[in-house]
Amino acid sequence: MSKSADASAEGVQRDLLPLIEGTTINTKYGNVNTDYILFVASGAFHAVKPSDMLPELQGRLPIRVELSGLTEEDLYKILTEPVANLVRQQVALIATEGVELVFEDDAIREIARMAALLNRTIENIGARRLHTVMERIMEELSFQSAELEDGSILTVNKALVQERLSDVMVSSDLSRYIL
């Protein structure tokens, strides 16, 4: 019998049952009664068929909804619409060095396109992919900004995004052929 880190495995399901059925849990903030808590079991259970779940758990989670992956447009909205989006966070971070960081709209669209493509080709990790893509783009810029004079402007455009992510795309193409 192999040990698995699979969160949807039977042992994990058995551990979740008392929480979902209603129990009192001791926390550092005091006791929490789970009788009136709505549990949404997603993520770890996305690939589990109802027949693979414990019957007791199936009865406690009666509604099943299919979720579709994030599209390129969804990822673009995540990058631009929230008040504390990733783009604004990076701009604020670089501003601490006295440097203005500017993201062109076509660069943001390219980030969303590349993230969607990587999610389709490597592994679909949803919006978390935006963090890894942004980290790859900003790695060198973060170091460069420390060397620039106050008031300098760094611009992220589509070409820069493609350049920073080109090696990721090549290695993802090759990873398909590795056994």
Short mmCIF file of C-alpha atoms in Angstrom, two decimals:
data_model
loop_
_atom_site.label_atom_id
_atom_site.label_comp_id
_atom_site.label_asym_id
_atom_site.label_seq_id
_atom_site.Cartn_x
_atom_site.Cartn_y
_atom_site.Cartn_z
CA MET A 1 0.00 0.00 0.00
CA SER A 2 1.52 3.33 -1.05
CA LYS A 3 1.27 6.46 1.01
CA SER A 4 -0.29 9.31 -0.91
CA ALA A 5 -0.52 13.04 -0.35
CA ASP A 6 -3.84 13.01 -2.20
CA ALA A 7 -6.25 15.20 -0.24
CA SER A 8 -9.21 13.35 -1.72
CA ALA A 9 -8.00 9.96 -0.41
CA GLU A 10 -10.27 7.90 1.85
CA GLY A 11 -8.35 8.72 5.03
CA VAL A 12 -8.73 12.44 4.45
CA GLN A 13 -12.41 11.97 3.70
CA ARG A 14 -12.85 10.07 6.99
CA ASP A 15 -11.08 12.90 8.84
CA LEU A 16 -13.39 15.48 7.26
CA LEU A 17 -16.60 13.65 8.16
CA PRO A 18 -16.81 14.76 11.82
CA LEU A 19 -16.20 18.38 10.83
CA ILE A 20 -18.91 18.34 8.20
CA GLU A 21 -21.39 16.38 10.35
CA GLY A 22 -21.03 18.91 13.14
CA THR A 23 -18.67 18.84 16.07
CA THR A 24 -16.88 21.18 18.42
CA ILE A 25 -13.26 21.93 17.60
CA ASN A 26 -10.78 23.38 20.07
CA THR A 27 -8.78 26.26 18.60
CA LYS A 28 -6.45 28.82 20.14
CA TYR A 29 -9.36 31.28 19.93
CA GLY A 30 -11.74 28.98 21.80
CA ASN A 31 -14.19 26.29 20.81
CA VAL A 32 -15.82 26.38 17.38
CA ASN A 33 -19.06 24.50 16.74
CA THR A 34 -19.27 23.35 13.10
CA ASP A 35 -23.03 22.63 13.19
CA TYR A 36 -23.89 25.83 11.31
CA ILE A 37 -20.91 26.20 9.01
CA LEU A 38 -21.33 25.79 5.26
CA PHE A 39 -18.53 23.68 3.84
CA VAL A 40 -17.52 24.03 0.20
CA ALA A 41 -15.34 21.13 -0.86
CA SER A 42 -13.53 22.15 -3.99
CA GLY A 43 -10.01 22.02 -5.27
CA ALA A 44 -8.82 18.70 -3.87
CA PHE A 45 -12.07 17.06 -4.95
CA HIS A 46 -12.18 18.43 -8.50
CA ALA A 47 -11.02 15.16 -10.08
CA VAL A 48 -13.00 12.85 -7.77
CA LYS A 49 -16.06 11.12 -9.16
CA PRO A 50 -18.99 10.91 -6.74
CA SER A 51 -18.60 7.12 -6.70
CA ASP A 52 -15.03 7.55 -5.39
CA MET A 53 -16.25 9.43 -2.33
CA LEU A 54 -17.38 7.83 0.90
CA PRO A 55 -21.17 7.44 0.88
CA GLU A 56 -21.38 9.35 4.18
CA LEU A 57 -19.49 12.26 2.63
CA GLN A 58 -21.60 12.19 -0.54
CA GLY A 59 -24.70 12.65 1.60
CA ARG A 60 -23.18 15.63 3.43
CA LEU A 61 -22.06 17.30 0.18
CA PRO A 62 -25.17 16.79 -1.99
CA ILE A 63 -24.68 19.58 -4.51
CA ARG A 64 -22.09 19.06 -7.23
CA VAL A 65 -21.09 21.87 -9.56
CA GLU A 66 -18.68 21.60 -12.47
CA LEU A 67 -16.23 24.48 -12.62
CA SER A 68 -14.44 25.47 -15.78
CA GLY A 69 -10.87 26.70 -15.91
CA LEU A 70 -10.03 30.38 -16.01
CA THR A 71 -9.87 31.88 -19.48
CA GLU A 72 -7.37 34.42 -20.76
CA GLU A 73 -9.98 37.14 -20.27
CA ASP A 74 -10.63 35.98 -16.68
CA LEU A 75 -6.91 36.18 -15.93
CA TYR A 76 -6.73 39.67 -17.46
CA LYS A 77 -9.59 40.80 -15.21
CA ILE A 78 -7.80 39.34 -12.18
CA LEU A 79 -4.71 41.34 -13.14
CA THR A 80 -6.59 44.61 -13.59
CA GLU A 81 -9.87 44.81 -11.68
CA PRO A 82 -9.19 44.08 -7.98
CA VAL A 83 -8.02 47.04 -5.91
CA ALA A 84 -4.92 45.16 -4.73
CA ASN A 85 -4.14 43.34 -7.99
CA LEU A 86 -0.71 41.92 -8.84
CA VAL A 87 0.16 44.74 -11.21
CA ARG A 88 -0.49 47.42 -8.57
CA GLN A 89 1.44 45.38 -6.00
CA GLN A 90 4.49 45.27 -8.27
CA VAL A 91 4.21 48.99 -9.04
CA ALA A 92 4.09 49.76 -5.30
CA LEU A 93 7.00 47.41 -4.58
CA ILE A 94 9.26 49.03 -7.18
CA ALA A 95 8.14 52.49 -6.02
CA THR A 96 9.90 51.80 -2.71
CA GLU A 97 13.15 52.08 -4.70
CA GLY A 98 12.10 55.50 -6.02
CA VAL A 99 11.46 54.04 -9.48
CA GLU A 100 8.18 54.25 -11.40
CA LEU A 101 7.06 50.96 -12.92
CA VAL A 102 4.65 51.15 -15.85
CA PHE A 103 2.81 48.16 -17.32
CA GLU A 104 1.49 48.68 -20.84
CA ASP A 105 -1.93 47.17 -21.48
CA ASP A 106 -0.59 44.84 -24.19
CA ALA A 107 1.95 43.53 -21.64
CA ILE A 108 -0.82 42.75 -19.15
CA ARG A 109 -2.79 40.99 -21.89
CA GLU A 110 0.33 39.00 -22.82
CA ILE A 111 0.82 37.99 -19.17
CA ALA A 112 -2.78 36.73 -19.11
CA ARG A 113 -2.32 34.92 -22.44
CA MET A 114 0.89 33.22 -21.31
CA ALA A 115 -0.61 32.23 -17.95
CA ALA A 116 -3.63 30.70 -19.70
CA LEU A 117 -1.35 28.86 -22.14
CA LEU A 118 0.85 27.51 -19.33
CA ASN A 119 -2.25 26.38 -17.44
CA ARG A 120 -3.41 24.47 -20.52
CA THR A 121 -0.04 22.89 -21.35
CA ILE A 122 1.68 22.19 -18.03
CA GLU A 123 -0.74 22.03 -15.12
CA ASN A 124 -3.86 24.06 -14.50
CA ILE A 125 -3.20 25.87 -11.22
CA GLY A 126 -5.66 28.64 -11.97
CA ALA A 127 -4.94 32.22 -10.92
CA ARG A 128 -1.88 31.09 -8.94
CA ARG A 129 -0.17 30.87 -12.33
CA LEU A 130 -0.24 34.68 -12.46
CA HIS A 131 2.05 34.81 -9.42
CA THR A 132 4.65 32.54 -11.02
CA VAL A 133 4.51 34.40 -14.33
CA MET A 134 4.75 37.82 -12.66
CA GLU A 135 7.63 36.61 -10.50
CA ARG A 136 9.52 35.50 -13.60
CA ILE A 137 8.97 38.87 -15.30
CA MET A 138 9.85 40.96 -12.24
CA GLU A 139 12.91 39.03 -11.05
CA GLU A 140 15.50 41.01 -13.02
CA LEU A 141 13.54 44.26 -12.90
CA SER A 142 13.56 44.17 -9.10
CA PHE A 143 17.35 44.02 -9.05
CA GLN A 144 17.66 46.65 -11.78
CA SER A 145 15.39 49.08 -9.93
CA ALA A 146 17.74 49.12 -6.94
CA GLU A 147 20.54 50.38 -9.21
CA LEU A 148 18.50 53.09 -10.96
CA GLU A 149 18.32 56.73 -9.91
CA ASP A 150 15.24 58.07 -8.14
CA GLY A 151 12.57 59.15 -10.60
CA SER A 152 13.58 56.60 -13.26
CA ILE A 153 10.86 54.83 -15.20
CA LEU A 154 10.79 51.10 -15.98
CA THR A 155 8.30 50.02 -18.64
CA VAL A 156 7.00 46.48 -19.03
CA ASN A 157 5.81 45.88 -22.57
CA LYS A 158 4.69 42.85 -24.56
CA ALA A 159 8.20 42.17 -25.93
CA LEU A 160 9.70 42.12 -22.43
CA VAL A 161 7.03 39.68 -21.22
CA GLN A 162 7.68 37.38 -24.18
CA GLU A 163 11.45 37.58 -23.64
CA ARG A 164 11.21 36.74 -19.91
CA LEU A 165 8.85 33.83 -20.50
CA SER A 166 10.38 32.40 -23.67
CA ASP A 167 12.50 29.82 -21.81
CA VAL A 168 9.49 28.67 -19.80
CA MET A 169 7.53 28.07 -22.98
CA VAL A 170 10.41 26.12 -24.60
CA SER A 171 10.92 23.93 -21.53
CA SER A 172 7.18 23.25 -21.30
CA ASP A 173 7.21 22.06 -24.92
CA LEU A 174 10.11 19.72 -24.16
CA SER A 175 8.59 18.42 -20.94
CA ARG A 176 5.92 16.60 -22.95
CA TYR A 177 8.54 14.29 -24.43
CA ILE A 178 10.30 13.39 -21.18
CA LEU A 179 9.17 10.06 -19.74
#
